[in-house]
Short mmCIF file of C-alpha atoms in Angstrom, two decimals:
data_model
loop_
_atom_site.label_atom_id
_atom_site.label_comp_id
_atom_site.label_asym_id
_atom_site.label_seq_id
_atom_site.Cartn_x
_atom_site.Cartn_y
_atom_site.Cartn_z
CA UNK A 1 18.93 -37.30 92.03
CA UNK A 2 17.80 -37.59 88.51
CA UNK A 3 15.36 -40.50 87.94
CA UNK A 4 16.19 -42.50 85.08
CA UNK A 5 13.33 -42.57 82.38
CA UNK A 6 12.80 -44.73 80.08
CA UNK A 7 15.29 -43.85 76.77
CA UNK A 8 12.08 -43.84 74.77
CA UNK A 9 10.20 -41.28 76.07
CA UNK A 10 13.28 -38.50 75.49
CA UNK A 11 13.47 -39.78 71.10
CA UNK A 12 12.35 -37.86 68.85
CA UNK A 13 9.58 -38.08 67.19
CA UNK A 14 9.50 -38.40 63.08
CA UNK A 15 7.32 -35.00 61.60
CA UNK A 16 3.80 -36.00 60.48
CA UNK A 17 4.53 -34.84 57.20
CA UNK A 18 8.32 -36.87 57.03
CA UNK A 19 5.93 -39.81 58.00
CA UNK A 20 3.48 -39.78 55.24
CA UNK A 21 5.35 -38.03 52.71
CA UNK A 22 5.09 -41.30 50.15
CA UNK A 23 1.31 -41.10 50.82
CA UNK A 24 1.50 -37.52 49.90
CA UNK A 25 3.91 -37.42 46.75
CA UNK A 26 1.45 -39.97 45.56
CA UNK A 27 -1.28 -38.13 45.38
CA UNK A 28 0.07 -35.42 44.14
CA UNK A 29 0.87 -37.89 41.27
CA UNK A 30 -2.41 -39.29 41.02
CA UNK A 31 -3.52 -35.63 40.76
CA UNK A 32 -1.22 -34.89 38.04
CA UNK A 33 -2.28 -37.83 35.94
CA UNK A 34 -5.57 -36.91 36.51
CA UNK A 35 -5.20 -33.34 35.61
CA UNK A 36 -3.37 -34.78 32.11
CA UNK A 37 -5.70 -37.29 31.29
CA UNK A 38 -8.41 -34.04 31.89
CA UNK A 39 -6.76 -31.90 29.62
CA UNK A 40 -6.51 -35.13 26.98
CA UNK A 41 -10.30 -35.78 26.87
CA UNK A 42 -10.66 -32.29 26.43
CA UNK A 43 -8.38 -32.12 23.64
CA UNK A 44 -9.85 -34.74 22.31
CA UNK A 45 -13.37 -33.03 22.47
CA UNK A 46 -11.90 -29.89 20.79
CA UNK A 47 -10.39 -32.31 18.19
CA UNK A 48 -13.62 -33.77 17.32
CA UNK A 49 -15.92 -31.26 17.49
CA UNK A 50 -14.04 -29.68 14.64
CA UNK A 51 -14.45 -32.56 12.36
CA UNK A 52 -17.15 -32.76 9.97
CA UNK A 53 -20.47 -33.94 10.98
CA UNK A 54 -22.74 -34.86 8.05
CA UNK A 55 -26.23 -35.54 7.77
CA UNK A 56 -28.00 -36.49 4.68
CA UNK A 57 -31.52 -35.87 4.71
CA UNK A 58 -33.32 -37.92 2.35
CA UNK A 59 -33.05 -41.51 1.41
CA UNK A 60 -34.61 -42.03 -1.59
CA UNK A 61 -32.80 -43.53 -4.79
CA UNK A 62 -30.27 -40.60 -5.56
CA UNK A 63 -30.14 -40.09 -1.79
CA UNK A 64 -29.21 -43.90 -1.14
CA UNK A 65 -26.42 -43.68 -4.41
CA UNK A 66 -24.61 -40.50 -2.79
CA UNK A 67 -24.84 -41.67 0.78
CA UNK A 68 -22.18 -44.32 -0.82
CA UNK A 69 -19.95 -42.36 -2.44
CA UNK A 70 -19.93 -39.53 1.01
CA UNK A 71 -19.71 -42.37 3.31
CA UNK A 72 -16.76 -44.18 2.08
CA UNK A 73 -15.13 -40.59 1.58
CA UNK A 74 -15.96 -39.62 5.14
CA UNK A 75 -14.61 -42.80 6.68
CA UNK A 76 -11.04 -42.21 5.12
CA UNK A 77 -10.69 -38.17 5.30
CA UNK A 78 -9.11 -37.37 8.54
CA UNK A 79 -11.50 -33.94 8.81
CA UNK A 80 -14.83 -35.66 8.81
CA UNK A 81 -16.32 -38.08 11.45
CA UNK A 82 -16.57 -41.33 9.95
CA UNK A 83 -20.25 -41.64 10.81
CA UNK A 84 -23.10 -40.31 8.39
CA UNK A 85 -26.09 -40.10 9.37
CA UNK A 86 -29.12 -40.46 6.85
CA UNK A 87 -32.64 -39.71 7.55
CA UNK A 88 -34.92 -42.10 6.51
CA UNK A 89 -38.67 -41.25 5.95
CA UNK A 90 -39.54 -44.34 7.32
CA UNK A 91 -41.45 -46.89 5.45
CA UNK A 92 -43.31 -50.76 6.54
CA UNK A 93 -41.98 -52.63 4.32
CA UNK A 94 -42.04 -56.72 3.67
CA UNK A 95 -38.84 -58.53 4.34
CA UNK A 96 -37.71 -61.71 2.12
CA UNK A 97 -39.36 -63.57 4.66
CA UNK A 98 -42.25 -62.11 4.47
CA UNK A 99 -42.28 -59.59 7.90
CA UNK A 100 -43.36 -56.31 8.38
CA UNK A 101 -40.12 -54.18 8.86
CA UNK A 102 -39.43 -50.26 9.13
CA UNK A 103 -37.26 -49.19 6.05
CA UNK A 104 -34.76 -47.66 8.64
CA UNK A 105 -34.20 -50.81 10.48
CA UNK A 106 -33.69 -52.68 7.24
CA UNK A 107 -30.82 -50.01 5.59
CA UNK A 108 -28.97 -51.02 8.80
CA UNK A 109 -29.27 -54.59 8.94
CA UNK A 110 -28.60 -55.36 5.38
CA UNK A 111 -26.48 -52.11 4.44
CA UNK A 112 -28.83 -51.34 1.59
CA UNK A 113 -31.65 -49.65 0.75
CA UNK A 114 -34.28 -52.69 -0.61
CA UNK A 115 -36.96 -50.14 -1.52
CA UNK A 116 -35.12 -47.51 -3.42
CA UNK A 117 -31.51 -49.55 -4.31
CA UNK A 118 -31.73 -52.79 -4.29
CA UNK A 119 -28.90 -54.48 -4.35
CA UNK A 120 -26.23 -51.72 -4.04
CA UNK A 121 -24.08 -52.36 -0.84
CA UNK A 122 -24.11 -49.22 1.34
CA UNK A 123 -20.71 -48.66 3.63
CA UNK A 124 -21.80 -49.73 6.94
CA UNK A 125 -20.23 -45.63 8.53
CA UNK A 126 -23.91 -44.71 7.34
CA UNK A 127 -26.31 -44.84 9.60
CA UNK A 128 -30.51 -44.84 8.61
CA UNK A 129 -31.90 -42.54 11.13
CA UNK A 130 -35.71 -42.13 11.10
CA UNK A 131 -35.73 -39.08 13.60
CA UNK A 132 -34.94 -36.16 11.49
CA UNK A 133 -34.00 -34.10 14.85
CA UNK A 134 -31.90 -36.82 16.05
CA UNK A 135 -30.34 -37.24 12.53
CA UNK A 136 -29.29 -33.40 11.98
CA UNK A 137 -28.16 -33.23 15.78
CA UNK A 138 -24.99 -31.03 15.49
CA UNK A 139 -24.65 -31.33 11.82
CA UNK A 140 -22.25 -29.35 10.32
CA UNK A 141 -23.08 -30.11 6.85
CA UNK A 142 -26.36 -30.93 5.63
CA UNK A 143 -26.61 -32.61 1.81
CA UNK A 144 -30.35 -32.21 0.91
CA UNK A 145 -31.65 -34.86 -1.42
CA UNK A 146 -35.44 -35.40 -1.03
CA UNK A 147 -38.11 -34.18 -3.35
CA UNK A 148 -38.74 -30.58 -2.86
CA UNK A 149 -42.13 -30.94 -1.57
CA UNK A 150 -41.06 -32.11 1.89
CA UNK A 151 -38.67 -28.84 2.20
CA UNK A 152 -40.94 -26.59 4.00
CA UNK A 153 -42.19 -29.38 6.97
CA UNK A 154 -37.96 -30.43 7.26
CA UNK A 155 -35.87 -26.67 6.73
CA UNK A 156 -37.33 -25.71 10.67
CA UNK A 157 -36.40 -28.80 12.52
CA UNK A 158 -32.86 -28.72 10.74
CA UNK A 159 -32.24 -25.27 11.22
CA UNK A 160 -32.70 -26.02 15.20
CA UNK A 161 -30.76 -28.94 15.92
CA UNK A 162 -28.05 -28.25 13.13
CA UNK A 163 -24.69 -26.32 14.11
CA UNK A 164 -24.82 -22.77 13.75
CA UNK A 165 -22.25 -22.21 11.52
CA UNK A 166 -23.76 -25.27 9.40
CA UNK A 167 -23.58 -25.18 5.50
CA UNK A 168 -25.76 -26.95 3.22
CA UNK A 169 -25.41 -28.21 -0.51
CA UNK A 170 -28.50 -29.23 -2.27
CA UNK A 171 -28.77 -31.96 -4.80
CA UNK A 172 -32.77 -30.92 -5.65
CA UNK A 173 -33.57 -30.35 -8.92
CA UNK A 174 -36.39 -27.77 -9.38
CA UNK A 175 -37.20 -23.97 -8.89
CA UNK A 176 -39.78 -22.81 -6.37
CA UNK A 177 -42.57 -20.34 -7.12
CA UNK A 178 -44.03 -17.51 -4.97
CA UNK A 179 -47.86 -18.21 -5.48
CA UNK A 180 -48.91 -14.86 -5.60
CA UNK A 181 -46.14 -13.02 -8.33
CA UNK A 182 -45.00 -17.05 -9.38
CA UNK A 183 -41.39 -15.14 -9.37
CA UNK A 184 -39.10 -18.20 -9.13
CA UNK A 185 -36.73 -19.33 -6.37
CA UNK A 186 -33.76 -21.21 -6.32
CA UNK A 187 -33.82 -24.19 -4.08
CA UNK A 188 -30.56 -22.76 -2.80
CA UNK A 189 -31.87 -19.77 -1.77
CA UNK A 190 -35.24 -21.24 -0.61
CA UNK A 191 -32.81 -23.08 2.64
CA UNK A 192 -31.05 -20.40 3.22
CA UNK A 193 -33.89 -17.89 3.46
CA UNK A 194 -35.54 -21.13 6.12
CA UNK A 195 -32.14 -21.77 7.86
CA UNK A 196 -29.86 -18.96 7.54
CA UNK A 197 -27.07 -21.40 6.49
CA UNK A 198 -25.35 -20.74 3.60
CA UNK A 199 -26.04 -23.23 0.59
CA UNK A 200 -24.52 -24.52 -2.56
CA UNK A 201 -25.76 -27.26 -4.84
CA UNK A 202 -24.09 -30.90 -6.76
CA UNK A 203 -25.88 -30.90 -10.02
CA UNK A 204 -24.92 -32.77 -13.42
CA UNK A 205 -25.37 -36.11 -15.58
CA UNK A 206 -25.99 -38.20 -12.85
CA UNK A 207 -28.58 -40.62 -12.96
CA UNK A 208 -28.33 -42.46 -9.84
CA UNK A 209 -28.39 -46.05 -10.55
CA UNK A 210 -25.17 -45.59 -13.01
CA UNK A 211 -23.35 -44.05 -9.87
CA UNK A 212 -24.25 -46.66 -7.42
CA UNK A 213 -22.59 -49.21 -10.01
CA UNK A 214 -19.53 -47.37 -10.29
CA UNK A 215 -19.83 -46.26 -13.70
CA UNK A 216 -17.77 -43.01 -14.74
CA UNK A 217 -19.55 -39.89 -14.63
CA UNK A 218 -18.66 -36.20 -13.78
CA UNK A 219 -20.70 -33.88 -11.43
CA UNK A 220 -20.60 -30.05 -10.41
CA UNK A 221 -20.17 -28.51 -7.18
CA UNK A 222 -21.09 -25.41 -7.50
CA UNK A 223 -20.83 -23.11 -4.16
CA UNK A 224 -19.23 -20.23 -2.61
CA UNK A 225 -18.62 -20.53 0.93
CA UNK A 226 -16.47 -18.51 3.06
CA UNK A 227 -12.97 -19.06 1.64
CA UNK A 228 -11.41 -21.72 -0.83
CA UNK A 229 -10.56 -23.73 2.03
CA UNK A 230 -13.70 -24.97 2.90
CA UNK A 231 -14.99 -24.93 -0.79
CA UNK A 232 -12.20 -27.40 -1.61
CA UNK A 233 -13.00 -29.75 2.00
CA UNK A 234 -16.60 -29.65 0.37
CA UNK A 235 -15.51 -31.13 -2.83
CA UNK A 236 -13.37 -33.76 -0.96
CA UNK A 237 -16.30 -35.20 0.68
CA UNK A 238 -18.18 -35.60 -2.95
CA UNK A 239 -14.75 -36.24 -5.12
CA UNK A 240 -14.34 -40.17 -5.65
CA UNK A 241 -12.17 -40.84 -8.33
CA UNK A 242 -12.17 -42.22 -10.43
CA UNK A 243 -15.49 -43.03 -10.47
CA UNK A 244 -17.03 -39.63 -9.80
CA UNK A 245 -15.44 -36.57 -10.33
CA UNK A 246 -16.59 -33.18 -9.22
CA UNK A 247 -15.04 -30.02 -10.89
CA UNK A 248 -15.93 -27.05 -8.44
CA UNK A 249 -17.49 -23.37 -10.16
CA UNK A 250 -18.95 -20.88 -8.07
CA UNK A 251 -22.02 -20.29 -10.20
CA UNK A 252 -24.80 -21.30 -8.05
CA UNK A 253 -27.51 -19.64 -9.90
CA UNK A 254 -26.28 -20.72 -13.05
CA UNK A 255 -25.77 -24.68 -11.73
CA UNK A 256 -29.76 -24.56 -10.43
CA UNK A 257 -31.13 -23.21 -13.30
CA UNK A 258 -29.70 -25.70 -15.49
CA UNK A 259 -30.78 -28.37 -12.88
CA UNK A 260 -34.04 -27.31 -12.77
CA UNK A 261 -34.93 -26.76 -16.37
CA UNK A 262 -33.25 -29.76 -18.09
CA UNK A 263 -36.19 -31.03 -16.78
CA UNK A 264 -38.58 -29.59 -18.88
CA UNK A 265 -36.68 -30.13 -22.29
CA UNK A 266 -36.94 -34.00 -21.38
CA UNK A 267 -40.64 -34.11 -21.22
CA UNK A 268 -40.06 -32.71 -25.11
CA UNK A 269 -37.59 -35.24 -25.53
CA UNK A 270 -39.82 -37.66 -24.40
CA UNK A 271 -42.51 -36.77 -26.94
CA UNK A 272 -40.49 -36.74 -29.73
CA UNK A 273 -39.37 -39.85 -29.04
CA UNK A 274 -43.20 -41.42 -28.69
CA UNK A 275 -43.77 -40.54 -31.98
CA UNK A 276 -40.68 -41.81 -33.57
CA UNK A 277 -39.31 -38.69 -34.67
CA UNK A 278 -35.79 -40.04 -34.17
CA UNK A 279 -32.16 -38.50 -33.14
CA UNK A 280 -31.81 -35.51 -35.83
CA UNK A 281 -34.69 -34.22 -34.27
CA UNK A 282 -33.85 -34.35 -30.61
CA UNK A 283 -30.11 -33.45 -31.27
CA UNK A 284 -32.29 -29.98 -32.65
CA UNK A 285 -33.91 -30.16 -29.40
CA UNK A 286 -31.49 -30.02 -26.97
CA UNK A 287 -29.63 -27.17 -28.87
CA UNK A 288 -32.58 -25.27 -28.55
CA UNK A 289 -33.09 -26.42 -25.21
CA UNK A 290 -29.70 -25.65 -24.04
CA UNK A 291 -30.09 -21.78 -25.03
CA UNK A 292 -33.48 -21.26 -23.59
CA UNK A 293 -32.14 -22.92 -20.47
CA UNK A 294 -29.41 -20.07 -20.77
CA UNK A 295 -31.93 -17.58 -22.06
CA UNK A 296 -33.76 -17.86 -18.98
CA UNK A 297 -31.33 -17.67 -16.37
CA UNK A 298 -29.71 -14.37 -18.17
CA UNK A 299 -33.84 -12.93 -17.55
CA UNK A 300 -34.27 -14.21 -14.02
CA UNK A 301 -30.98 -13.51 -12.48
CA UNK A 302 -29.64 -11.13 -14.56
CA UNK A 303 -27.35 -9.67 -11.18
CA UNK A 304 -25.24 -13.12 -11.34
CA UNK A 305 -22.09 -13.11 -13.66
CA UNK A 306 -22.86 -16.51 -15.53
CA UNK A 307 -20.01 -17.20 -17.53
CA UNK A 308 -20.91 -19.55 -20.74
CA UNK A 309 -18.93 -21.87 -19.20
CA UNK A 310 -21.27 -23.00 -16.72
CA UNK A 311 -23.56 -24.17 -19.53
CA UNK A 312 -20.55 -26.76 -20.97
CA UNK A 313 -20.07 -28.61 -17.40
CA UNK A 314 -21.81 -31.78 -16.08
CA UNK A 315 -24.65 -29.41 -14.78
CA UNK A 316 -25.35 -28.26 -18.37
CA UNK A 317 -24.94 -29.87 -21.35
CA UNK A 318 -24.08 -33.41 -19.70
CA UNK A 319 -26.79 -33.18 -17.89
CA UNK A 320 -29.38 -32.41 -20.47
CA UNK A 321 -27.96 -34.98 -22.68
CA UNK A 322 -28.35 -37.94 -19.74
CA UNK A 323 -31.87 -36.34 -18.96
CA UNK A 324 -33.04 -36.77 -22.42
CA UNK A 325 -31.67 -40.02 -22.99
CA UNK A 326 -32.21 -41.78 -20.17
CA UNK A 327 -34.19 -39.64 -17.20
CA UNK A 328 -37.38 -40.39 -15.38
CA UNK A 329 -39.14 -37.48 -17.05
CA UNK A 330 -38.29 -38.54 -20.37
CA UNK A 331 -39.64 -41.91 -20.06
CA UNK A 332 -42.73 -40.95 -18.69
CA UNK A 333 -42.95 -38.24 -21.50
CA UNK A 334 -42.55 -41.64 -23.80
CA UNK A 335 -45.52 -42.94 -22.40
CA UNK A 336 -48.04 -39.83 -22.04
CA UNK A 337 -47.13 -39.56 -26.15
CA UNK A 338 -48.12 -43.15 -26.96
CA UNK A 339 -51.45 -42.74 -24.77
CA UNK A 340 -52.31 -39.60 -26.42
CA UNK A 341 -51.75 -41.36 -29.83
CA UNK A 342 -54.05 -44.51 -29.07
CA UNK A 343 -56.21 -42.55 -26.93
CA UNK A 344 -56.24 -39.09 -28.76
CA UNK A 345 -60.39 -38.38 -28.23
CA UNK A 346 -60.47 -39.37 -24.23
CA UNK A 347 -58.16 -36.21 -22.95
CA UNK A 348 -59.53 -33.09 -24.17
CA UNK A 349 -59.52 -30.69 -20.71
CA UNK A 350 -56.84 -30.07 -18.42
CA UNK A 351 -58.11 -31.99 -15.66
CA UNK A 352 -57.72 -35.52 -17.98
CA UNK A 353 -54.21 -34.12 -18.59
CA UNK A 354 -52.98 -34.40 -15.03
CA UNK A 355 -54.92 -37.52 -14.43
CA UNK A 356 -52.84 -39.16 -17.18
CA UNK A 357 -49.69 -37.79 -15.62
CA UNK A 358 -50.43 -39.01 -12.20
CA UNK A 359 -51.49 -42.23 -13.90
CA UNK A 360 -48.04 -42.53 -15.69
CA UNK A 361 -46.18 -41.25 -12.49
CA UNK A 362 -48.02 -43.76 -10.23
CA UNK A 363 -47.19 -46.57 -12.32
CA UNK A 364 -43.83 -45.90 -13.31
CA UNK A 365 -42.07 -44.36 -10.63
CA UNK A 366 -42.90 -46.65 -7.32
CA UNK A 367 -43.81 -43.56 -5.17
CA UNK A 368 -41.46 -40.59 -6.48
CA UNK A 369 -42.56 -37.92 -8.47
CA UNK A 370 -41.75 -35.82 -11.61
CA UNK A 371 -40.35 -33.10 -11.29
CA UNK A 372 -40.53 -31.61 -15.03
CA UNK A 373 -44.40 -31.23 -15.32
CA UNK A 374 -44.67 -29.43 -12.16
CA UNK A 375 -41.78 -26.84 -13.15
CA UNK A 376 -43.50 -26.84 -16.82
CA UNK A 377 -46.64 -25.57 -15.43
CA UNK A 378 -44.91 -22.94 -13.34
CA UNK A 379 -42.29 -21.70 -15.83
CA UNK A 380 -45.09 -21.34 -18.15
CA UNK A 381 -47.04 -18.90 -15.91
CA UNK A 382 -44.12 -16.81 -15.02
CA UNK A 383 -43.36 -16.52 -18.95
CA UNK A 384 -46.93 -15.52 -19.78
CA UNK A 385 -47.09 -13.31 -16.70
CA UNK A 386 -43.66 -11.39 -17.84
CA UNK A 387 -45.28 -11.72 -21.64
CA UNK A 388 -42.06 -12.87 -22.84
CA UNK A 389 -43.50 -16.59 -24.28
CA UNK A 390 -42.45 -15.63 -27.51
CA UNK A 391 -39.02 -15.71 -26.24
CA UNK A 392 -39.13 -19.39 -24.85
CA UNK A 393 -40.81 -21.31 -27.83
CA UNK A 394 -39.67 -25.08 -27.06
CA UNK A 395 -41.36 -23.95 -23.76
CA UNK A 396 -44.26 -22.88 -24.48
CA UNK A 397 -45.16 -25.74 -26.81
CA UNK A 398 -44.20 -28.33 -24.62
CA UNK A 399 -46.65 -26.63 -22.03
CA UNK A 400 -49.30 -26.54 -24.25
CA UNK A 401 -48.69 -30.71 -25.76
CA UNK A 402 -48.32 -31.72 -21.70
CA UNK A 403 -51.65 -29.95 -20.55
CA UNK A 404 -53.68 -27.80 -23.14
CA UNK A 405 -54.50 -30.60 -25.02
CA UNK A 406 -52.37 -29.36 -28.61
CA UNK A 407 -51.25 -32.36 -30.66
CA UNK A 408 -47.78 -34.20 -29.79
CA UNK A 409 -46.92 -33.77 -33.76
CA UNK A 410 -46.62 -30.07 -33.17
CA UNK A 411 -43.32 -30.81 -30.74
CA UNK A 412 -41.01 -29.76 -33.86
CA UNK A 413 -42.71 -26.16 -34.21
CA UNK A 414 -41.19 -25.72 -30.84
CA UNK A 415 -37.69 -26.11 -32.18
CA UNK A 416 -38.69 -24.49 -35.90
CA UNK A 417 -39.89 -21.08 -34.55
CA UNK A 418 -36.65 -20.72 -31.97
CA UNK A 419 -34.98 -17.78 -33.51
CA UNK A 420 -31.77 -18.35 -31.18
#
């Protein structure tokens, strides 16, 4: 006879996987959303690390006026990160309350720079970094605006912590000099040679305290990167109408040259002005100025197509105007003219020359240099060395009134013996 079991023992069982199939469809979920939100971040990553990541190095007053203008551009473009990060040589400086401060913690506190531009806000998107490696970290763009002196100890650290594929665009206004053959170098070509990046430069009538204030002015971008894309997205990050406007050329050479030269027609500018020789005069200066500006950069880089045009933007004539009117090495120019006047017996050698200079710079300029009496002195040697002086005449006498002692009267034979 059967014996009756118990009805539960003979039911089936539910499956295992029937059982916890809700625990199971919900991980599956969980993975899914995890998997999603995965992919997101990375898209995100890729997103990002294909915007624009600028670093200005140098903080000075030109550097402090452009950091405005390229930080309120980079925190509306959609192709740059909003951040900018400036490196600050950092400085103690003495706080309204009479503290000892770093000049990098300051420029982020107050969103100004108190040494250099006082009273100019700065947008707070840029950031005073006093670690040049930390600063250039990943850069993708790199706007050089310190004075060329501190090139060679920066160009190695940027060209290691900078992107690869990083460009540059200099806003330094000088020529280098090989010591040994003085056979001059384009600042341009001076950080890519360091770096390998490719470089352009932002040169024209733009004194930096009149662009900080929002006055009008015009610049020029002149570069020639890899396509007109990226050209153009270079402008866009300098453009700020209508305030500043940048017209793009892709005369490098002939941008620099102008850049660094203008230079040395202000210190003859300056001159004539400390002796009262008044505007007919310097009007006949910059003419002349302006062609053996152009005169020179036909000799020295005679391989680059430099269309006349390059000599009627804000890099040439605009710029030499502005220089002469209004520049650093024009007023101290002023200055060295009066002192020789009044003073005309106590500088005789070459050594009381620079003494006055660095007297005049130290006074005037609160720590920055001039940049025309160092370029005068080299220009002048690569002239005499090619034995083409007779060529350059405004040149060759402001050489000899800044540092071989001839009289600042003589600044008109300059202009006089030009036969252009």
């Amino acid at each position: 006879r059967k014996m009756l079991l118990p009805q539960c023992k003979y039911r089936q069982k539910r499956p295992v996987i029937r059982r916890n199939l809700p625990t199971i469809v919900h991980l599956i979920a969980i993975l899914i959303i995890l998997s999603l939100l995965a992919n997101a971040k990375e898209m995100g990553d890729n997103i990002e690390s294909n915007l624009e990541r600028i670093c200005i190095v140098g903080s000075g007053n030109w550097g402090s006026a452009i950091a405005k203008i390229v930080g309120a551009n980079c925190a509306c473009l959609g192709s740059c990160e909003s951040r900018v990060n400036m490196w600050v040589y950092d400085e103690i400086i003495i706080d309204n309350n009479g503290f000892e401060r770093n000049l990098s913690d300051l420029i982020n506190e107050l969103h100004e720079n108190p040494k250099y531009l006082p009273g100019i806000h700065l947008p707070e998107n840029v950031v005073a970094v006093p670690d040049l490696r930390t600063a250039c970290k990943g850069a993708t763009l790199l706007i050089f605006v310190l004075p060329q002196q501190f090139l060679t100890r920066v160009l190695p650290v940027v060209k290691k912590y900078a992107e690869p594929s990083c460009r540059c665009i200099s806003l330094i206004k000088g020529l280098d000099f090989c010591p040994q053959t003085h056979t001059p170098k384009r600042i341009s070509e001076l950080i890519t040679d360091a770096t390998g990046f490719p470089c352009g430069v932002l040169m024209g009538a733009n004194v930096a305290n009149e662009v900080a204030l929002d006055y009008f002015c015009e610049s020029t971008l002149a570069c020639d990167f890899r396509d007109d894309e990226t050209n153009m997205a270079t402008s866009e990050i300098f453009d700020a109408p209508p305030h500043f406007l940048v017209h793009h050329i892709t005369d490098v050479a002939g941008a620099e040259v102008c850049g660094a030269l203008k230079n040395v027609i202000a210190l003859g500018a300056g001159f004539v002005d400390g002796i009262g020789l008044g505007g007919n005069t310097k009007a006949a200066l910059l003419r002349v100025g302006l062609l053996e500006m152009q005169r020179f950069c036909q000799l020295f880089w005679e391989d680059v197509d430099h269309k006349d045009t390059v000599f009627a933007q804000s890099c040439g004539i605009a710029d030499l105007i502005t220089t002469c009117y209004g520049g650093r090495n024009r007023h101290c120019a002023e200055i060295f003219a009066r002192k020789r006047l009044e003073a005309n017996s106590d500088y005789h050698a070459e050594e009381g020359f620079e003494k006055l200079w660095k007297e005049i710079e130290g006074k005037e300029l609160k720590g920055q240099h001039l940049q025309g009496t160092s370029t005068t002195k080299e220009i002048y040697k690569l002239l005499e060395k090619r034995k083409v002086l007779e060529s350059f005449p405004l040149v060759s006498t402001i050489y000899q009134i800044a540092f071989r002692g001839q009289s600042v009267n003589t600044i008109s034979y300059g202009i006089r013996n030009s036969k252009l």
